[in-house]
Every structure is written in C-alpha cells, then in structure tokens.
PDB file of C-alpha atoms in Angstrom:
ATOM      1  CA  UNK A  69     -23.950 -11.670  52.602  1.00  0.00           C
ATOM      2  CA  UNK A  70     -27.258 -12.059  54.560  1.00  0.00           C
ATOM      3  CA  UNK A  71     -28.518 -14.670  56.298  1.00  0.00           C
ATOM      4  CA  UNK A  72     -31.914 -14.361  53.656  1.00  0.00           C
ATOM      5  CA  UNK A  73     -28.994 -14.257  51.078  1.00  0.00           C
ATOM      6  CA  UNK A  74     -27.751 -17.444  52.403  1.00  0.00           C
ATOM      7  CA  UNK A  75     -31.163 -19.309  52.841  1.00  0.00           C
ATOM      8  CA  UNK A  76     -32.190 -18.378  49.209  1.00  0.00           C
ATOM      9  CA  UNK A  77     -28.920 -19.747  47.924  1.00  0.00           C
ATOM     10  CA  UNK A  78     -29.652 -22.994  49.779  1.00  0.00           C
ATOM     11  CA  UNK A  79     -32.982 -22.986  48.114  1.00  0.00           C
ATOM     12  CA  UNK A  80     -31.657 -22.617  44.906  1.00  0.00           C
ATOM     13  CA  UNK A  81     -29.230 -25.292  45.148  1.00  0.00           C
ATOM     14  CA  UNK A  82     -31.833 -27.780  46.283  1.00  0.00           C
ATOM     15  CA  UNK A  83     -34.185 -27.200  43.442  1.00  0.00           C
ATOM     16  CA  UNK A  84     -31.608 -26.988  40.353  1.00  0.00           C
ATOM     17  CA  UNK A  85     -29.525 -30.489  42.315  1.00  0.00           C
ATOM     18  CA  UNK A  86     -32.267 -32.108  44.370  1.00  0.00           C
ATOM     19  CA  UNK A  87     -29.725 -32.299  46.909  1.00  0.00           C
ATOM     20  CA  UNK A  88     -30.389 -33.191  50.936  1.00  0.00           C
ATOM     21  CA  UNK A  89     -29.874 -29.993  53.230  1.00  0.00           C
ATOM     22  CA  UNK A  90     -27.490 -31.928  55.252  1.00  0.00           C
ATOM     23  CA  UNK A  91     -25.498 -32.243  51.873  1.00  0.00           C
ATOM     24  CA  UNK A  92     -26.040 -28.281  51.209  1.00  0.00           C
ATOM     25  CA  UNK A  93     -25.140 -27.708  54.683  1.00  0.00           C
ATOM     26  CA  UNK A  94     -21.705 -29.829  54.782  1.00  0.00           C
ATOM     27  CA  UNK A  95     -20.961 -27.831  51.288  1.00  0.00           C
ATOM     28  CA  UNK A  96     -21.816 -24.320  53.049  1.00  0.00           C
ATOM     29  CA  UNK A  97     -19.411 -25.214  56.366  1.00  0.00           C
ATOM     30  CA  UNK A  98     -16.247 -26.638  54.055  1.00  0.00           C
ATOM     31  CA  UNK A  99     -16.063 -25.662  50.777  1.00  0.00           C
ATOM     32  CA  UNK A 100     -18.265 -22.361  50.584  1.00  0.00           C
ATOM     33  CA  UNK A 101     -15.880 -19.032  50.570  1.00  0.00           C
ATOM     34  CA  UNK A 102     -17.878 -15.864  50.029  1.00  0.00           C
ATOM     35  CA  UNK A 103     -16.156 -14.080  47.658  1.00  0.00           C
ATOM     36  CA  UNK A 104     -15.951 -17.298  45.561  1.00  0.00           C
ATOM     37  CA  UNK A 105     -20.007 -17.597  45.624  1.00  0.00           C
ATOM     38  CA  UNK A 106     -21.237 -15.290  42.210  1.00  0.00           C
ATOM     39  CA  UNK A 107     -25.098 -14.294  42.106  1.00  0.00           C
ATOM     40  CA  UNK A 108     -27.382 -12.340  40.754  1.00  0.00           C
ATOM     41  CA  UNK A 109     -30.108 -10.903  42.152  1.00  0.00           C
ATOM     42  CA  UNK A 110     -33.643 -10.598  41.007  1.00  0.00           C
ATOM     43  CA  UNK A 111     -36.637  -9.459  43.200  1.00  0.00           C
ATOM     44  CA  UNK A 112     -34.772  -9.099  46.091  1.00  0.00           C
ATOM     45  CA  UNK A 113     -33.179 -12.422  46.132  1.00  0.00           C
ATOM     46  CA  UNK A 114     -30.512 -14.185  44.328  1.00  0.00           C
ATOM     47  CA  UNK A 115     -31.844 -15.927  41.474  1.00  0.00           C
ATOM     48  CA  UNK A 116     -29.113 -17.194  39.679  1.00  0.00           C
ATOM     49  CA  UNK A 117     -25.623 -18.420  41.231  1.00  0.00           C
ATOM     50  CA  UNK A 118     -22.098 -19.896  40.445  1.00  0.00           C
ATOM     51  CA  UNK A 119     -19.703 -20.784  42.906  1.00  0.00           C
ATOM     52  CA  UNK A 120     -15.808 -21.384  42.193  1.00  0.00           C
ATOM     53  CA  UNK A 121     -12.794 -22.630  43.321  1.00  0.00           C
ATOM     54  CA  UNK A 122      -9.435 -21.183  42.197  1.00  0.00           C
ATOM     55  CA  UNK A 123      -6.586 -23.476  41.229  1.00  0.00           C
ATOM     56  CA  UNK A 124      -3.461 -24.491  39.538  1.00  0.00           C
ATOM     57  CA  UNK A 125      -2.646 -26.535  36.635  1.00  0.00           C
ATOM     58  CA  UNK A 126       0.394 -26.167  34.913  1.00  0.00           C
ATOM     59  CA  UNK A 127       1.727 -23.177  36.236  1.00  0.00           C
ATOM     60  CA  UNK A 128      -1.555 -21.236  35.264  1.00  0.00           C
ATOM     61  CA  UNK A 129      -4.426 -19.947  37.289  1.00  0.00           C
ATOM     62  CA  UNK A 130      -7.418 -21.124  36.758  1.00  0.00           C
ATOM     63  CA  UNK A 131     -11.109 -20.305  38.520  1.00  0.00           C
ATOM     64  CA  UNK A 132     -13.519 -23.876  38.199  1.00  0.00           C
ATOM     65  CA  UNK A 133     -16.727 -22.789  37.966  1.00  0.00           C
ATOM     66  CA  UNK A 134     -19.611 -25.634  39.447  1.00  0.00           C
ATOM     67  CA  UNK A 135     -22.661 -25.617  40.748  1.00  0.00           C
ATOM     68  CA  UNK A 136     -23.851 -22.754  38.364  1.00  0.00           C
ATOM     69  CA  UNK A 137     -28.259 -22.980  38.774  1.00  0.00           C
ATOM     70  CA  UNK A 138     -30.729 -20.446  37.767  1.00  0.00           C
ATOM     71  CA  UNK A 139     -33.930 -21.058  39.835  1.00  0.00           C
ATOM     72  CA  UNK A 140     -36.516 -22.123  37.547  1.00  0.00           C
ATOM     73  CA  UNK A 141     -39.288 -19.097  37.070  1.00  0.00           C
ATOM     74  CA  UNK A 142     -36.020 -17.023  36.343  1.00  0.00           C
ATOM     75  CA  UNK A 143     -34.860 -19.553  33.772  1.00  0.00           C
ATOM     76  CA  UNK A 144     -34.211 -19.183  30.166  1.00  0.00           C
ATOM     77  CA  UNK A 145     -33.395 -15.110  30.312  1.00  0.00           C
ATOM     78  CA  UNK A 146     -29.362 -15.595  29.813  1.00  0.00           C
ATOM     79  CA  UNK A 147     -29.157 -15.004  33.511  1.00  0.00           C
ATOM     80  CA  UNK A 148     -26.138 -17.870  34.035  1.00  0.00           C
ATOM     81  CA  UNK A 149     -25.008 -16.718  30.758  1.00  0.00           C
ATOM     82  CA  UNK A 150     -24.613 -13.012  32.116  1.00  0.00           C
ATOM     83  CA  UNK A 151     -23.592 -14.287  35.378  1.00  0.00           C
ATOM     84  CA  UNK A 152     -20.596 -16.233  33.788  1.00  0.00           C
ATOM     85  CA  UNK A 153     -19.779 -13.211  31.337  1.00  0.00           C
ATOM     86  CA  UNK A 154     -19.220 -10.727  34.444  1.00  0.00           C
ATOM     87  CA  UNK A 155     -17.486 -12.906  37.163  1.00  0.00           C
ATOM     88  CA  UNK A 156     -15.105 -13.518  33.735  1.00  0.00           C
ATOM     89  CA  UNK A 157     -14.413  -9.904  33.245  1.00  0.00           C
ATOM     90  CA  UNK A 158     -13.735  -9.775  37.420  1.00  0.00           C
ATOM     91  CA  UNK A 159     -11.309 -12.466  37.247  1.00  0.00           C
ATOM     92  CA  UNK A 160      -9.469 -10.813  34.106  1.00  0.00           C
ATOM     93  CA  UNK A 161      -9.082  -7.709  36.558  1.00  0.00           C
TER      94      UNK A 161
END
C-alpha cells in the first residue's frame, strides 16, 4: 500500500466519521493491519473502504467488519455493497 493509498484512506475516514487526525492517526499506528484494510479503488484512489478485525466467539471464526465509508461523490453506486460481497467470498477461501 502507498503512502497516496494511505493519505486517501485517512481522507476518507475523516469525511464519512468527522474524526480528528490525531484520532485517525492513533487508529493507523495500533489497530490498522494491511491485509485487514479492504478498498476499492476508483480514479486512482480508494474510494470506498472496510477495515476488519478477525476473532473468536464460540469456537468459530469470525471477521468484524467497522469502519466501512464510501467517500461521498462515489456514494450510492453499491460500492460498500460490492466491497462487502468480495472481501466475503476472500474470507470463505
């Protein structure tokens, strides 16, 4: 992942959460994991993104999906939709 790849993810998360950079920042240094980041990319640049965290409950695995955002010129298009659909069909595999 690029360092543009990075800063437009950062973007993205401030305009779909309205979160501080520090916040983004802290989130990108501790709990960010690269092949747990999902995106798609549009013009370039990732438009719409999910992150996850894989867990346990019960005995089962499980993959939480949060922070899932579209940016908003990009929105409406069944771009999180898709974006949920395949990183499904790579966890089945």
């Amino acid at each position: 992942m690029t360092a543009e790849h990075i800063t437009a993810l950062k973007h993205l998360w401030q305009q779909a959460f309205g979160d501080a950079e520090e916040l983004i920042d802290k989130f990108l240094t501790t709990g960010f994991a690269e092949d747990r980041c999902h995106f798609l990319m549009e013009d370039g640049r990732p438009v719409s993104v999910l992150y996850r965290f894989d867990c346990h409950l019960n005995g089962h695995k499980l993959a939480y999906f949060y922070a899932v955002a579209t940016e908003k010129a990009y929105r409406g298009k069944g771009l999180a939709r898709k974006l949920m659909e395949k990183t499904h069909e790579t966890l089945k595999q």
